[in-house]
XYZ file of N, CA, C and O in Angstrom:
732
model
N 112.296 76.712 26.492
C 113.459 76.028 26.752
C 113.200 75.206 27.200
O 112.533 74.676 28.571
N 114.392 74.350 27.579
C 115.222 73.014 28.028
C 115.501 73.485 29.626
O 115.925 75.033 30.025
N 114.813 73.238 30.695
C 115.390 73.079 32.427
C 117.135 72.944 32.265
O 117.303 73.047 33.260
N 118.027 71.816 31.305
C 118.844 71.589 31.486
C 119.217 72.321 30.074
O 119.779 71.790 29.885
N 119.610 73.910 30.178
C 120.802 74.396 28.854
C 121.453 73.997 28.857
O 122.565 73.329 29.740
N 122.594 73.321 28.278
C 123.882 73.179 26.656
C 124.304 73.873 27.256
O 124.415 74.913 26.479
N 126.159 74.159 28.152
C 126.950 74.586 27.683
C 126.926 75.482 26.023
O 127.707 74.519 25.487
N 127.820 76.102 25.603
C 127.924 76.508 24.623
C 129.315 75.577 24.166
O 129.169 74.508 22.956
N 130.723 74.882 24.916
C 131.455 73.880 24.277
C 131.038 72.668 24.515
O 131.530 71.714 24.014
N 129.693 72.392 24.915
C 129.035 71.520 24.753
C 128.300 71.073 23.516
O 127.951 69.498 23.192
N 127.881 72.289 22.994
C 126.696 71.571 22.024
C 127.382 70.866 20.707
O 126.138 70.396 19.788
N 128.533 71.503 20.578
C 128.636 70.218 18.654
C 128.918 68.809 19.764
O 128.284 67.801 19.130
N 128.912 67.997 20.561
C 128.882 67.088 20.964
C 127.195 66.862 21.116
O 126.865 65.670 20.861
N 126.694 67.775 21.489
C 125.079 67.238 21.922
C 124.539 66.773 20.652
O 123.864 66.042 19.949
N 125.150 67.952 19.392
C 123.906 67.490 18.323
C 124.888 65.983 17.340
O 124.659 66.181 15.901
N 126.064 65.968 17.369
C 127.216 65.462 16.268
C 125.687 64.216 16.154
O 126.003 63.826 14.684
N 125.217 63.782 16.392
C 124.436 62.311 15.969
C 123.203 62.712 15.779
O 122.774 61.943 14.191
N 123.204 63.880 15.176
C 122.110 65.058 14.622
C 122.594 65.711 12.464
O 121.747 65.839 12.112
N 124.367 65.379 12.646
C 124.659 66.259 11.757
C 124.725 64.476 10.613
O 124.475 62.900 10.995
N 124.316 64.896 8.946
C 123.609 63.818 7.741
C 125.090 63.890 6.759
O 125.268 65.186 7.299
N 125.389 63.694 6.453
C 125.796 63.403 4.465
C 125.009 63.159 3.865
O 125.013 61.920 3.889
N 124.744 64.067 3.276
C 124.199 63.217 1.564
C 124.456 64.120 0.681
O 125.105 65.372 0.464
N 125.042 63.690 -0.275
C 126.059 63.788 -1.491
C 126.519 65.662 -1.476
O 126.948 66.253 -2.096
N 127.648 65.039 -0.788
C 128.903 65.731 -0.563
C 128.227 67.173 0.640
O 128.757 67.984 -0.098
N 127.696 67.160 0.673
C 127.071 68.305 1.983
C 126.462 67.511 3.472
O 125.828 66.869 3.751
N 126.954 68.899 4.141
C 126.219 67.760 5.309
C 124.987 68.887 6.083
O 124.641 69.939 5.193
N 124.207 68.910 6.890
C 123.071 69.076 7.428
C 122.738 68.381 8.908
O 122.994 66.962 9.124
N 122.238 69.238 9.834
C 121.798 68.743 11.007
C 119.994 68.620 10.598
O 118.916 69.584 10.604
N 119.775 67.858 10.967
C 118.933 67.175 11.465
C 117.881 67.324 12.808
O 117.766 66.854 13.689
N 117.366 68.448 12.931
C 116.974 68.962 13.446
C 116.382 70.743 13.575
O 116.795 71.762 12.771
N 114.882 70.874 14.304
C 115.177 72.495 13.733
C 115.418 73.613 14.612
O 115.623 73.000 16.186
N 114.798 74.638 15.489
C 115.082 75.467 16.219
C 114.218 75.459 17.321
O 114.684 75.648 18.703
N 113.180 74.888 16.703
C 112.298 74.522 18.222
C 112.705 73.721 18.733
O 112.567 73.490 19.981
N 113.323 72.044 17.861
C 113.649 71.612 19.122
C 114.984 71.437 19.746
O 115.235 70.951 20.197
N 116.358 72.769 19.093
C 117.083 72.802 19.712
C 116.527 73.392 21.344
O 117.441 72.829 22.002
N 115.517 74.162 21.129
C 115.559 74.600 21.743
C 115.254 74.016 23.123
O 115.297 74.083 24.472
N 114.167 72.739 22.781
C 113.338 71.075 23.598
C 115.531 71.250 24.321
O 114.662 70.195 25.245
N 115.232 70.689 23.859
C 117.316 70.233 24.493
C 117.601 71.462 25.246
O 118.369 70.541 25.018
N 117.741 72.751 24.974
C 118.609 73.458 25.788
C 119.646 74.126 25.124
O 120.611 74.159 25.629
N 119.534 73.648 23.409
C 120.586 74.494 23.354
C 120.393 76.175 22.769
O 118.181 76.163 22.111
N 120.586 77.042 23.200
C 120.260 78.636 22.816
C 120.104 78.648 21.114
O 120.796 78.415 20.182
N 119.133 79.793 20.806
C 119.721 80.071 19.632
C 120.394 80.513 18.864
O 121.266 80.774 18.519
N 121.310 81.430 20.009
C 122.250 81.761 19.765
C 123.143 80.614 19.189
O 124.210 80.802 18.016
N 123.868 79.305 20.256
C 124.032 78.406 19.551
C 124.106 77.394 17.993
O 124.711 77.192 17.073
N 122.200 77.812 17.779
C 121.766 76.809 17.356
C 122.447 78.137 15.900
O 122.437 77.174 14.630
N 122.407 78.790 15.654
C 122.482 79.983 14.231
C 124.002 79.482 14.362
O 124.258 79.588 13.202
N 124.385 79.211 15.269
C 126.347 79.369 15.075
C 126.734 77.999 14.203
O 127.308 77.812 13.178
N 126.109 76.993 15.033
C 126.531 75.135 14.369
C 125.408 74.953 12.873
O 126.304 75.427 11.652
N 124.889 76.058 12.821
C 124.041 75.754 11.453
C 124.536 76.955 10.057
O 124.977 75.993 9.102
N 125.260 77.826 10.898
C 126.130 78.556 9.579
C 127.849 77.831 9.648
O 128.095 78.068 8.505
N 128.049 77.432 11.054
C 129.461 76.287 10.683
C 129.358 75.304 9.500
O 129.810 75.288 8.575
N 127.922 74.877 9.991
C 128.087 73.652 8.194
C 127.618 74.522 7.555
O 128.107 73.510 6.190
N 126.671 75.652 7.112
C 127.166 76.019 6.047
C 128.602 77.251 5.201
O 128.448 76.074 4.494
N 128.785 77.058 5.878
C 130.110 77.446 5.535
C 131.148 76.230 5.219
O 131.837 76.377 3.981
N 130.840 75.341 5.946
C 131.435 74.100 6.142
C 131.013 73.579 4.291
O 131.517 72.389 2.989
N 129.949 73.581 3.515
C 129.513 72.706 2.444
C 129.888 73.639 1.400
O 130.754 73.498 0.265
N 129.787 75.503 1.419
C 130.793 76.420 1.477
C 132.214 75.961 0.342
O 132.075 75.999 -0.278
N 133.035 75.694 1.369
C 134.381 75.565 1.635
C 134.223 74.108 0.798
O 135.151 74.015 -0.918
N 133.240 72.907 0.797
C 133.738 71.475 -0.098
C 133.289 71.603 -1.920
O 134.035 71.267 -2.229
N 132.015 72.639 -2.132
C 132.503 72.960 -2.993
C 133.278 73.591 -4.058
O 133.121 72.921 -4.974
N 134.037 74.713 -3.279
C 135.000 75.324 -3.746
C 136.750 74.352 -3.958
O 136.757 74.526 -4.728
N 136.696 73.255 -2.806
C 137.952 71.972 -2.919
C 137.191 71.031 -4.444
O 137.983 70.907 -4.604
N 135.923 70.682 -4.619
C 135.722 69.790 -5.098
C 135.653 70.366 -6.770
O 136.416 69.373 -7.934
N 136.075 71.912 -6.574
C 136.216 72.286 -7.824
C 137.631 72.783 -8.328
O 138.343 72.524 -9.801
N 138.620 72.581 -7.321
C 140.518 72.766 -7.606
C 140.580 71.154 -8.345
O 140.504 70.141 -7.383
N 141.491 71.897 -9.430
C 142.441 70.390 -9.950
C 143.111 69.757 -8.983
O 143.990 70.995 -8.027
N 143.600 68.826 -8.817
C 144.232 68.432 -8.041
C 144.259 68.086 -6.418
O 145.155 68.357 -6.108
N 143.255 68.335 -6.249
C 142.726 68.328 -4.420
C 141.927 67.236 -4.380
O 140.224 67.670 -5.066
N 142.417 66.703 -3.413
C 141.629 65.692 -2.675
C 141.045 65.927 -1.617
O 141.257 66.469 -0.310
N 139.782 65.772 -1.817
C 139.055 65.710 -0.482
C 138.380 64.347 0.774
O 137.393 63.268 0.097
N 138.380 64.504 1.694
C 138.143 63.539 2.299
C 136.994 64.067 3.091
O 137.035 64.934 4.043
N 135.554 63.200 3.119
C 134.863 63.592 3.736
C 133.931 62.165 4.624
O 134.623 61.162 4.802
N 133.770 62.826 5.892
C 133.300 62.330 7.122
C 132.080 61.354 6.889
O 130.882 63.272 7.612
N 131.999 60.385 7.277
C 130.161 60.130 7.355
C 130.367 60.486 8.808
O 130.901 59.074 9.711
N 129.881 60.775 9.999
C 128.666 60.723 11.511
C 128.510 59.549 11.693
O 129.097 59.421 12.735
N 127.453 59.217 10.633
C 127.032 57.636 11.549
C 127.639 56.551 10.925
O 127.881 55.652 11.465
N 128.982 56.650 10.361
C 130.409 56.335 10.431
C 131.303 56.139 11.824
O 131.905 54.922 11.676
N 131.124 56.438 12.738
C 131.793 56.811 14.310
C 130.826 55.851 14.839
O 130.123 55.669 15.080
N 131.860 54.561 14.946
C 132.176 53.490 15.566
C 131.845 53.769 17.219
O 131.786 54.492 17.936
N 131.028 53.024 17.762
C 130.469 52.941 19.029
C 131.910 53.111 19.906
O 132.190 53.219 21.001
N 132.827 52.869 19.375
C 134.026 51.754 19.928
C 134.567 53.888 20.149
O 135.212 54.322 21.156
N 134.677 54.166 18.998
C 134.654 55.936 18.821
C 134.442 56.958 20.554
O 135.305 57.314 20.941
N 133.255 55.530 20.118
C 131.901 57.032 21.468
C 132.640 56.509 23.030
O 133.128 58.091 23.764
N 132.945 55.564 22.713
C 133.500 54.521 23.960
C 134.735 56.147 24.792
O 135.366 56.469 25.536
N 135.470 56.146 23.804
C 137.176 56.610 23.575
C 136.697 57.876 23.932
O 138.051 58.726 24.709
N 136.021 58.597 23.720
C 135.325 60.362 23.595
C 134.674 60.805 24.956
O 134.246 61.703 25.051
N 135.073 59.595 26.087
C 132.954 59.647 26.554
C 134.974 61.270 28.103
O 135.135 60.202 28.402
N 133.434 61.794 28.503
C 134.016 62.798 29.704
C 134.658 61.883 31.198
O 134.099 60.673 31.269
N 135.144 62.879 31.761
C 136.237 61.895 32.774
C 136.795 62.452 34.048
O 137.121 63.028 33.001
N 136.704 62.033 34.941
C 137.670 62.854 35.863
C 137.979 62.028 37.309
O 138.038 60.640 37.210
N 138.317 62.980 37.898
C 138.630 62.294 39.166
C 137.884 63.110 40.391
O 138.270 64.528 40.653
N 137.391 63.077 41.769
C 137.008 63.449 42.886
C 137.845 63.033 43.723
O 138.416 61.756 43.843
N 138.611 63.518 45.082
C 138.523 62.887 46.244
C 138.591 63.768 47.102
O 138.153 65.463 46.917
N 138.511 63.292 48.227
C 138.243 63.505 49.461
C 139.170 63.609 50.568
O 140.424 63.140 50.234
N 139.876 64.365 51.344
C 140.383 64.384 52.751
C 139.504 64.077 53.820
O 140.743 63.814 55.096
N 138.601 63.039 54.070
C 137.960 62.876 55.049
C 136.733 62.654 54.402
O 136.761 61.748 53.441
N 135.148 62.427 55.247
C 134.201 61.754 54.380
C 133.227 62.601 54.374
O 131.935 62.075 54.058
N 133.467 63.548 54.042
C 132.750 65.082 52.718
C 132.633 64.079 51.731
O 133.091 63.404 51.261
N 130.820 64.776 50.893
C 130.691 64.704 50.020
C 131.031 65.117 48.896
O 131.255 66.820 49.442
N 132.320 64.606 47.826
C 132.444 66.131 46.905
C 132.016 65.019 45.185
O 131.544 64.662 45.079
N 131.535 66.696 44.603
C 131.086 67.035 43.274
C 131.558 67.306 42.026
O 132.852 67.009 42.017
N 131.103 67.024 41.195
C 131.644 67.616 40.157
C 129.948 67.709 38.764
O 128.766 67.237 38.800
N 130.284 67.993 37.520
C 129.388 67.955 36.620
C 130.219 68.302 35.404
O 130.854 68.659 35.410
N 129.114 67.686 34.201
C 129.693 67.148 32.781
C 128.403 66.871 32.312
O 127.182 66.926 32.782
N 129.107 67.008 30.526
C 127.912 67.624 29.595
C 128.296 65.405 29.630
O 129.170 65.222 29.212
N 126.728 64.750 30.020
C 126.531 63.332 29.013
C 126.376 63.578 27.503
O 125.589 63.640 27.018
N 127.612 62.893 27.246
C 127.279 63.025 25.123
C 126.481 62.030 25.063
O 126.325 60.621 25.785
N 125.432 61.946 23.670
C 124.633 61.053 23.214
C 125.425 58.925 23.875
O 126.185 59.302 23.397
N 124.466 58.985 23.777
C 124.659 57.444 24.065
C 124.588 56.916 25.500
O 125.515 56.173 25.352
N 125.865 57.975 26.469
C 126.152 57.595 27.334
C 124.919 57.283 28.421
O 123.909 57.743 28.176
N 125.417 55.894 29.416
C 124.122 55.483 29.774
C 124.760 55.234 31.478
O 123.813 55.101 31.697
N 125.788 55.099 31.207
C 126.125 54.828 32.994
C 127.574 56.162 33.715
O 128.040 56.502 32.795
N 128.242 56.292 34.883
C 129.053 56.423 35.260
C 129.529 55.677 35.616
O 128.985 55.468 36.170
N 130.734 55.297 35.345
C 132.218 54.296 36.733
C 132.747 54.919 37.055
O 133.670 55.603 36.633
N 132.552 55.003 38.206
C 133.466 55.347 39.700
C 134.450 54.217 40.097
O 134.343 52.845 40.310
N 135.397 53.880 40.004
C 136.814 53.469 40.257
C 137.119 54.181 41.543
O 137.965 54.539 41.668
N 136.613 53.826 42.606
C 136.879 54.494 44.166
C 137.923 53.608 44.760
O 138.066 52.462 44.734
N 138.684 54.322 45.838
C 140.148 53.318 46.862
C 139.895 54.746 47.921
O 140.023 56.411 47.545
N 140.050 53.588 49.113
C 139.557 54.720 49.836
C 141.928 55.392 50.523
O 142.588 54.906 50.177
N 141.806 55.932 51.535
C 143.056 56.398 51.958
C 143.692 55.472 53.377
O 144.674 56.048 53.715
N 142.842 54.303 53.271
C 143.767 53.107 54.569
C 142.506 52.487 55.507
O 143.279 51.604 56.135
N 141.149 52.766 55.408
C 140.258 52.059 55.876
C 140.398 51.072 55.501
O 140.214 50.085 54.148
N 140.308 49.404 56.800
C 140.152 48.310 56.618
C 138.780 48.234 55.477
O 138.935 47.295 54.509
N 138.288 48.485 55.716
C 136.440 48.776 54.867
C 135.744 49.749 54.952
O 134.387 49.783 55.297
N 136.068 50.533 53.750
C 135.507 52.146 53.610
C 134.716 51.772 53.086
O 134.348 50.828 52.033
N 133.246 52.654 52.837
C 132.426 52.124 52.091
C 132.217 53.652 51.114
O 132.568 54.241 51.642
N 131.768 53.112 50.134
C 132.277 54.063 48.799
C 130.566 54.146 48.648
O 129.942 53.430 47.770
N 130.255 55.950 48.743
C 128.119 55.884 47.938
C 128.851 56.858 46.538
O 129.330 58.163 46.239
N 127.895 56.199 45.340
C 128.119 57.177 44.146
C 127.275 58.184 43.990
O 126.118 56.764 43.311
N 126.799 59.100 42.928
C 125.859 59.669 42.892
C 125.591 60.020 41.328
O 126.537 60.840 41.138
N 124.648 59.779 40.782
C 124.525 60.643 39.674
C 122.781 60.998 39.456
O 122.116 61.045 39.650
N 122.836 62.716 38.960
C 121.367 63.157 38.672
C 121.706 63.486 37.022
O 122.510 65.031 36.941
N 120.536 63.659 36.102
C 120.471 63.982 34.749
C 118.992 64.798 35.153
O 119.206 65.791 35.089
N 118.169 64.045 34.522
C 116.557 64.889 34.753
C 116.260 64.369 35.845
O 116.008 65.706 36.171
N 115.991 63.360 36.518
C 114.973 63.951 38.271
C 115.844 63.674 39.028
O 116.687 64.627 39.702
N 115.645 62.980 39.859
C 116.263 63.299 41.416
C 117.848 62.062 40.638
O 118.031 61.759 40.233
N 117.991 62.212 42.127
C 119.487 61.187 42.040
C 119.659 60.184 42.299
O 118.341 59.375 42.735
N 119.946 59.337 41.841
C 120.366 57.815 41.401
C 121.916 57.780 42.507
O 122.943 57.815 42.260
N 121.678 56.411 43.600
C 122.557 56.348 44.533
C 123.073 54.629 44.496
O 122.430 53.556 44.117
N 124.982 54.406 44.010
C 124.905 52.992 44.732
C 126.487 53.334 45.143
O 126.858 54.404 45.071
N 126.391 52.156 46.673
C 127.283 51.902 47.477
C 127.798 50.749 47.601
O 127.155 49.409 46.963
N 129.716 50.705 47.828
C 129.733 49.463 47.867
C 131.426 49.563 48.818
O 130.926 50.551 49.074
N 131.397 48.006 49.551
C 132.255 48.135 50.260
C 134.314 47.628 50.092
O 133.415 46.787 49.361
N 134.476 48.683 50.051
C 135.638 48.489 49.098
C 137.138 47.639 50.453
O 136.387 47.443 51.682
N 138.163 47.604 50.004
C 139.089 47.393 51.156
C 140.495 48.142 50.471
O 140.095 49.202 49.722
N 141.365 47.784 51.615
C 142.696 49.335 51.305
C 143.753 48.875 50.156
O 144.808 49.013 49.875
N 143.243 47.318 49.246
C 144.312 46.418 48.666
C 144.039 47.652 47.242
O 144.840 47.133 45.951
N 142.691 47.019 46.063
C 141.889 47.267 45.530
C 140.944 48.399 45.472
O 140.327 48.688 46.273
N 140.975 48.518 43.872
C 139.930 49.523 43.596
C 138.579 48.928 43.314
O 138.368 47.422 43.013
N 137.682 49.407 43.971
C 136.469 49.338 43.744
C 135.337 49.542 42.583
O 135.758 50.713 42.420
N 134.846 49.348 41.782
C 134.133 49.547 40.594
C 132.938 49.790 41.320
O 131.669 49.059 41.885
N 132.546 50.680 40.739
C 130.463 51.440 41.333
C 130.348 51.894 40.058
O 130.716 53.052 39.313
N 128.908 51.138 39.065
C 128.434 51.743 37.982
C 126.822 52.233 38.396
O 126.164 51.836 39.245
N 126.868 53.667 37.909
C 125.561 54.072 38.297
C 125.020 55.149 37.359
O 125.516 55.666 36.545
N 123.911 54.727 37.333
C 123.229 54.490 35.133
C 122.779 56.075 35.298
O 122.191 57.102 36.262
N 122.381 56.301 34.701
C 121.931 58.033 34.009
C 120.610 57.892 33.926
O 120.413 57.055 32.845
N 119.679 58.991 34.079
C 118.581 58.742 33.377
C 118.181 59.300 31.753
O 117.360 58.933 31.451
N 119.488 59.993 31.229
C 119.613 60.634 29.726
C 120.549 60.940 29.503
O 121.181 61.484 29.989
N 121.342 61.128 28.677
C 122.199 61.251 27.266
C 121.988 62.753 27.378
O 120.685 62.953 26.500
N 122.969 63.297 26.536
C 122.800 64.454 25.720
C 122.070 65.252 26.844
O 121.710 66.341 26.560
N 122.820 65.217 27.789
C 121.977 66.433 29.326
C 123.809 66.578 29.458
O 124.484 65.766 30.356
N 123.429 67.726 30.957
C 124.098 68.054 31.954
C 124.000 67.013 32.940
O 122.960 66.762 33.474
N 125.078 66.480 33.462
C 124.688 65.526 34.726
C 125.365 66.433 36.087
O 127.187 66.401 36.175
N 125.418 66.185 36.568
C 126.132 65.788 38.693
C 126.579 64.670 39.111
O 125.396 63.846 39.109
N 127.079 64.741 39.669
C 128.050 63.810 40.607
C 128.482 63.945 41.539
O 129.114 65.053 41.648
N 128.259 62.822 41.967
C 129.217 62.790 43.659
C 129.605 61.377 44.033
O 129.484 60.153 43.255
N 130.930 61.538 44.752
C 131.577 60.776 45.940
C 131.828 61.154 47.012
O 131.892 62.113 47.819
N 131.474 60.084 48.025
C 131.415 59.877 49.511
C 132.216 58.993 49.832
O 131.669 57.632 49.518
N 133.339 58.747 51.528
C 133.847 57.461 51.395
C 133.532 57.764 53.069
O 133.194 58.750 53.203
N 134.093 56.286 53.595
C 133.709 56.573 55.261
C 134.738 56.243 56.097
O 134.568 56.656 57.116
N 135.721 56.205 55.205
C 137.515 56.605 55.450
C 137.180 57.901 55.846
O 137.592 58.722 55.120
N 138.179 57.910 56.913
C 138.168 59.585 58.038
C 139.350 59.987 57.451
O 139.630 60.880 57.404
N 140.021 59.375 56.611
C 141.312 59.366 55.705
C 140.998 59.914 54.400
O 141.959 60.418 53.524
N 139.721 59.521 53.731
C 139.266 60.759 52.619
C 139.847 58.852 51.913
O 139.661 57.827 52.467
N 139.661 59.697 50.180
C 139.480 58.635 49.160
C 139.279 59.780 47.879
O 139.450 60.828 47.269
N 139.079 58.367 47.052
C 139.436 59.126 45.842
C 138.470 58.389 44.873
O 138.668 57.351 45.138
N 138.316 58.994 44.235
C 137.158 58.493 42.787
C 137.171 58.943 41.594
O 137.198 59.577 41.294
N 137.869 57.394 40.253
C 138.371 57.743 39.102
C 136.844 57.817 38.469
O 136.079 56.455 38.495
N 136.191 58.969 38.054
C 134.659 58.647 37.270
C 135.332 58.558 35.152
O 135.436 59.409 35.008
N 133.878 58.178 35.196
C 133.958 57.946 33.532
C 132.998 58.143 32.449
O 132.067 56.748 32.897
N 132.728 58.135 31.655
C 130.799 57.915 31.274
C 131.010 56.594 30.407
O 131.780 56.810 29.425
N 130.397 56.161 31.009
C 130.342 54.670 29.998
C 128.588 54.413 29.153
O 127.945 55.650 29.118
N 128.891 53.418 28.089
C 128.217 53.238 26.688
C 127.112 51.795 27.697
O 128.059 51.443 28.125
């Protein structure tokens, strides 16, 4: 089992890049052993494979019906632009200089987290943003201003994994960081 277990609600996102369409049938390019290594439970793997089986059966029924049109989506046709649009995002905010954090599932192709930081009024606030995927924390800091948002990109060690992030500012009035996973 992987050290980073994938939550049930994130399994489909984690596996989508392994889904194939061939001869009007879907298949998953993954064994149970590899799924367990990725952090997917046997229960979730069984659920996904059963759903694919049911979908393939339904496709056969639809194809046999007269005057019933069927549109199949090829998972490999999902563009980089669509991936970018579906990346997780959120906001971290603090009331003072305390560190605040969150966690999310970084889908396939996520390579960074972009933080857009703004303080609560300090003239030269310092923002520190951090990510943690596999190994230790990656940190990046920047000095901001009271007028505009400060952009900070922090890399990810891996995608298809749960990620922790943090934000902290030296502004005693606190601050906020809008974040988004990026490719």
